[in-house]
Coordinates of C-alpha atoms in Angstrom, one line a residue:
M1 CA 141.6 93.6 138.3
N2 CA 143.6 91.8 135.6
E3 CA 142.8 92.7 132.1
P4 CA 139.7 90.7 131.0
M5 CA 139.4 88.7 127.9
V6 CA 136.1 90.2 127.0
S7 CA 134.6 93.7 127.5
V8 CA 130.8 93.7 127.4
I9 CA 129.4 97.0 126.3
M10 CA 125.8 97.6 127.4
P11 CA 124.2 101.0 126.3
V12 CA 121.0 101.8 128.2
Y13 CA 118.4 104.5 128.1
N14 CA 115.6 104.3 130.6
G15 CA 116.1 100.6 131.0
E16 CA 115.2 99.9 134.7
K17 CA 112.6 97.4 133.7
Y18 CA 114.8 94.9 131.9
I19 CA 118.5 95.7 132.6
C20 CA 118.9 93.4 135.6
Q21 CA 118.2 90.3 133.5
A22 CA 120.8 91.5 131.0
V23 CA 123.4 92.1 133.6
E24 CA 122.8 88.7 135.3
S25 CA 123.2 86.9 132.0
V26 CA 126.6 88.6 131.5
F27 CA 127.9 87.6 134.8
S28 CA 126.8 84.0 134.3
Q29 CA 129.2 83.6 131.4
N30 CA 132.2 81.4 132.1
V31 CA 135.0 83.7 130.8
S32 CA 137.1 86.5 132.1
L33 CA 135.2 89.7 131.4
E34 CA 134.2 93.2 132.5
L35 CA 130.8 94.8 132.0
L36 CA 130.6 98.5 131.0
V37 CA 127.2 100.0 131.3
I38 CA 126.9 103.2 129.3
D39 CA 123.9 105.1 130.7
D40 CA 122.7 107.4 128.0
Y41 CA 121.3 110.1 130.3
S42 CA 118.4 108.0 131.6
A43 CA 115.6 109.8 133.4
D44 CA 114.3 106.7 135.2
G45 CA 115.7 104.5 138.0
T46 CA 118.3 102.7 135.9
A47 CA 121.2 103.7 138.1
A48 CA 119.4 102.6 141.3
V49 CA 118.6 99.1 140.1
L50 CA 122.3 98.6 139.2
A51 CA 123.4 99.3 142.8
P52 CA 123.9 95.5 143.7
W53 CA 126.8 95.3 141.2
C54 CA 128.4 98.7 141.8
D55 CA 131.1 97.3 144.2
R56 CA 132.3 94.6 141.7
E57 CA 135.7 95.2 140.1
D58 CA 134.4 93.8 136.9
F59 CA 131.4 96.2 136.7
R60 CA 131.9 99.7 135.4
Y61 CA 129.1 102.3 135.2
F62 CA 129.4 105.5 133.0
R63 CA 126.7 108.1 132.6
N64 CA 126.7 110.3 129.6
E65 CA 126.3 114.1 130.3
K66 CA 123.8 114.2 127.4
N67 CA 122.0 111.7 125.2
L68 CA 124.4 110.4 122.6
G69 CA 122.3 107.6 121.1
A70 CA 123.2 104.0 120.8
A71 CA 126.1 104.4 118.4
G72 CA 127.8 107.1 120.4
S73 CA 127.4 105.2 123.7
R74 CA 128.8 102.0 122.2
N75 CA 131.8 103.8 120.7
Y76 CA 132.5 105.4 124.1
G77 CA 132.4 102.0 125.7
V78 CA 134.8 100.5 123.2
K79 CA 137.3 103.3 123.9
M80 CA 137.0 102.7 127.7
A81 CA 137.2 98.9 127.4
R82 CA 140.3 96.9 128.5
G83 CA 139.5 93.5 127.0
K84 CA 141.0 91.9 123.8
Y85 CA 137.4 91.3 122.6
I86 CA 134.3 93.4 122.6
A87 CA 130.8 92.0 123.0
F88 CA 127.6 94.2 122.6
L89 CA 124.4 93.5 124.6
D90 CA 121.4 95.8 124.6
A91 CA 119.8 96.3 128.0
D92 CA 116.5 94.6 127.1
D93 CA 118.2 91.5 125.6
W94 CA 120.0 88.7 127.4
W95 CA 122.3 85.7 126.8
A96 CA 122.1 82.0 127.4
D97 CA 124.9 80.5 129.4
G98 CA 128.1 79.5 127.5
K99 CA 127.6 82.1 124.8
L100 CA 130.9 83.9 125.1
R101 CA 133.0 80.8 125.6
A102 CA 131.5 79.2 122.4
Q103 CA 132.3 82.4 120.5
L104 CA 135.9 82.6 121.7
D105 CA 136.4 79.0 120.7
A106 CA 134.8 79.6 117.3
L107 CA 137.0 82.6 116.5
S108 CA 140.1 80.7 117.6
G109 CA 139.2 78.0 115.1
T110 CA 138.4 80.2 112.1
G111 CA 140.7 83.1 112.6
D112 CA 137.9 85.6 111.8
V113 CA 137.6 88.9 113.6
L114 CA 133.8 88.8 114.3
C115 CA 131.3 86.1 115.5
S116 CA 127.5 86.3 115.8
T117 CA 124.9 83.7 117.0
G118 CA 121.4 82.7 116.3
R119 CA 118.6 84.2 118.4
D120 CA 115.2 83.4 119.9
L121 CA 112.6 86.1 119.5
M122 CA 111.0 87.0 122.8
S123 CA 107.9 89.0 123.6
P124 CA 108.2 92.3 125.5
D125 CA 107.4 90.4 128.7
G126 CA 110.3 88.0 128.0
T127 CA 108.2 84.9 127.0
P128 CA 109.2 83.1 123.8
V129 CA 107.2 83.8 120.6
G130 CA 108.2 80.5 119.1
R131 CA 110.4 82.0 116.4
Y132 CA 114.1 81.3 115.9
I133 CA 116.4 83.4 113.6
P134 CA 119.3 81.3 112.4
V135 CA 122.7 82.4 111.3
K136 CA 125.1 80.8 108.8
E137 CA 128.3 79.3 110.0
R138 CA 130.3 81.4 107.5
L139 CA 129.0 84.8 106.3
T140 CA 130.5 86.8 103.4
Y141 CA 130.2 90.5 102.6
R142 CA 128.1 89.8 99.5
E143 CA 125.7 87.7 101.6
L144 CA 125.5 90.4 104.2
L145 CA 124.5 93.0 101.6
K146 CA 121.4 91.0 100.9
H147 CA 120.2 91.0 104.5
N148 CA 121.6 91.7 107.9
S149 CA 121.8 88.4 109.7
I150 CA 124.2 89.8 112.4
N151 CA 122.3 91.0 115.4
C152 CA 124.3 93.5 117.5
S153 CA 123.5 91.9 120.8
S154 CA 125.0 88.6 119.5
V155 CA 128.3 90.0 118.3
L156 CA 131.8 89.3 119.6
L157 CA 134.7 91.0 117.8
L158 CA 138.3 92.1 118.3
R159 CA 138.5 95.4 120.1
E160 CA 141.1 96.7 117.6
V161 CA 138.5 96.1 114.8
A162 CA 135.8 97.8 116.8
L163 CA 138.1 100.8 117.2
E164 CA 138.9 100.7 113.5
F165 CA 135.2 100.8 112.5
P166 CA 133.2 102.8 115.1
M167 CA 129.5 102.9 114.7
E168 CA 128.2 105.9 112.8
H169 CA 125.0 107.4 111.5
D170 CA 122.5 106.9 114.3
D171 CA 119.8 108.0 111.8
S172 CA 120.3 104.6 110.1
H173 CA 121.1 101.1 111.2
E174 CA 124.5 102.0 112.6
D175 CA 125.4 98.4 113.5
Y176 CA 124.6 97.1 110.0
I177 CA 126.9 99.7 108.5
T178 CA 129.7 98.6 110.8
W179 CA 129.4 94.9 110.0
L180 CA 129.4 95.7 106.2
K181 CA 132.6 97.7 106.6
I182 CA 134.3 95.0 108.6
L183 CA 133.4 92.2 106.2
R184 CA 134.3 94.3 103.2
K185 CA 137.9 94.4 104.6
Y186 CA 138.2 91.1 106.4
G187 CA 136.1 88.9 104.2
H188 CA 134.2 86.6 106.5
A189 CA 132.4 86.4 109.8
T190 CA 131.8 83.3 111.9
G191 CA 128.3 82.3 112.9
I192 CA 127.2 79.9 115.7
N193 CA 123.7 78.6 114.7
K194 CA 122.4 78.2 118.3
P195 CA 120.0 80.5 120.2
Y196 CA 122.6 82.0 122.5
L197 CA 120.8 85.4 122.2
K198 CA 117.3 86.0 123.6
Y199 CA 116.1 89.0 121.6
R200 CA 113.3 91.0 123.1
L201 CA 110.8 92.5 120.6
S202 CA 110.5 95.9 122.4
E203 CA 107.7 98.1 121.2
G204 CA 110.0 101.1 120.9
G205 CA 112.8 99.6 118.8
K206 CA 113.9 100.9 115.5
S207 CA 112.8 97.8 113.7
R208 CA 109.2 97.9 115.0
N209 CA 108.3 100.8 112.7
K210 CA 108.6 99.0 109.4
A211 CA 108.3 102.1 107.2
K212 CA 111.0 103.9 109.1
S213 CA 113.2 100.8 109.3
A214 CA 112.9 100.4 105.5
R215 CA 114.1 104.0 104.9
M216 CA 117.0 103.5 107.3
T217 CA 118.0 100.2 105.6
Y218 CA 118.1 101.9 102.1
Q219 CA 120.2 104.6 103.7
V220 CA 122.7 102.0 104.9
Y221 CA 123.6 101.1 101.4
R222 CA 124.0 104.8 100.5
Y223 CA 126.3 105.3 103.5
V224 CA 128.6 102.4 102.5
G225 CA 129.1 103.9 99.1
Y226 CA 126.5 102.5 96.7
G227 CA 124.5 104.6 94.2
P228 CA 120.7 104.8 94.1
I229 CA 120.1 101.9 91.7
K230 CA 122.3 99.4 93.5
S231 CA 121.0 100.5 96.8
A232 CA 117.5 99.9 95.7
C233 CA 118.4 96.4 94.4
F234 CA 120.0 95.5 97.7
F235 CA 117.1 96.9 99.6
M236 CA 114.6 94.7 97.7
S237 CA 116.6 91.6 98.7
Y238 CA 116.7 92.8 102.3
A239 CA 112.9 93.4 102.2
L240 CA 112.2 89.9 100.9
H241 CA 114.4 88.3 103.6
G242 CA 112.6 90.5 106.2
I243 CA 109.2 89.2 105.2
W244 CA 110.4 85.6 105.5
K245 CA 112.2 86.3 108.9
Y246 CA 109.1 87.7 110.6
R247 CA 106.4 85.8 108.8

């Protein structure tokens, strides 16, 4: 196939229950793309439910020989990608139609290297919970330090930038660390304040254990180079935003 404009990276671990909806939402986008599913050594029927797409030239399936975690799986997908842009989508989330086209147009207009969107929160069974998480149309590094308004499954960014800043520290919020590093260098990110992402509140996600998530968020600031006092101040702002977001 010709080189696609967008490479969609979808890490999955035991995702047979939800991944078909995620895949269908990718192939309903009206842009040139490829989908790379990185199976992180699943023990369920994930590979079997993906069989209907296996003969497509724009579908690529990789299975890790051992469990690498989300960060390692995404990084491997970025290395294997052929597109100019990278989009991340977790296997239990899905996109609304037109998401990638809107983001490509937005980045073309701003000249930024990264774009995120707003998101509707969904229950584990996929029904709306009636809560929308907005995103600002322009986001700075200083603003991102106060709270992470960039959800990984909403992101579109240049592949060269994804290669420059691979995701690290799976014991923390690895995506948040990456967004901070990118904005510290490039200054701004673009936001589209529309619910293009349907974000499933899975029971096993990192953010569902609030105490663990709090420790991981504090560790984010330490990993990007801040001392204990500044890290604590940034964490307090993050915590207040979190209370408002999920109230």
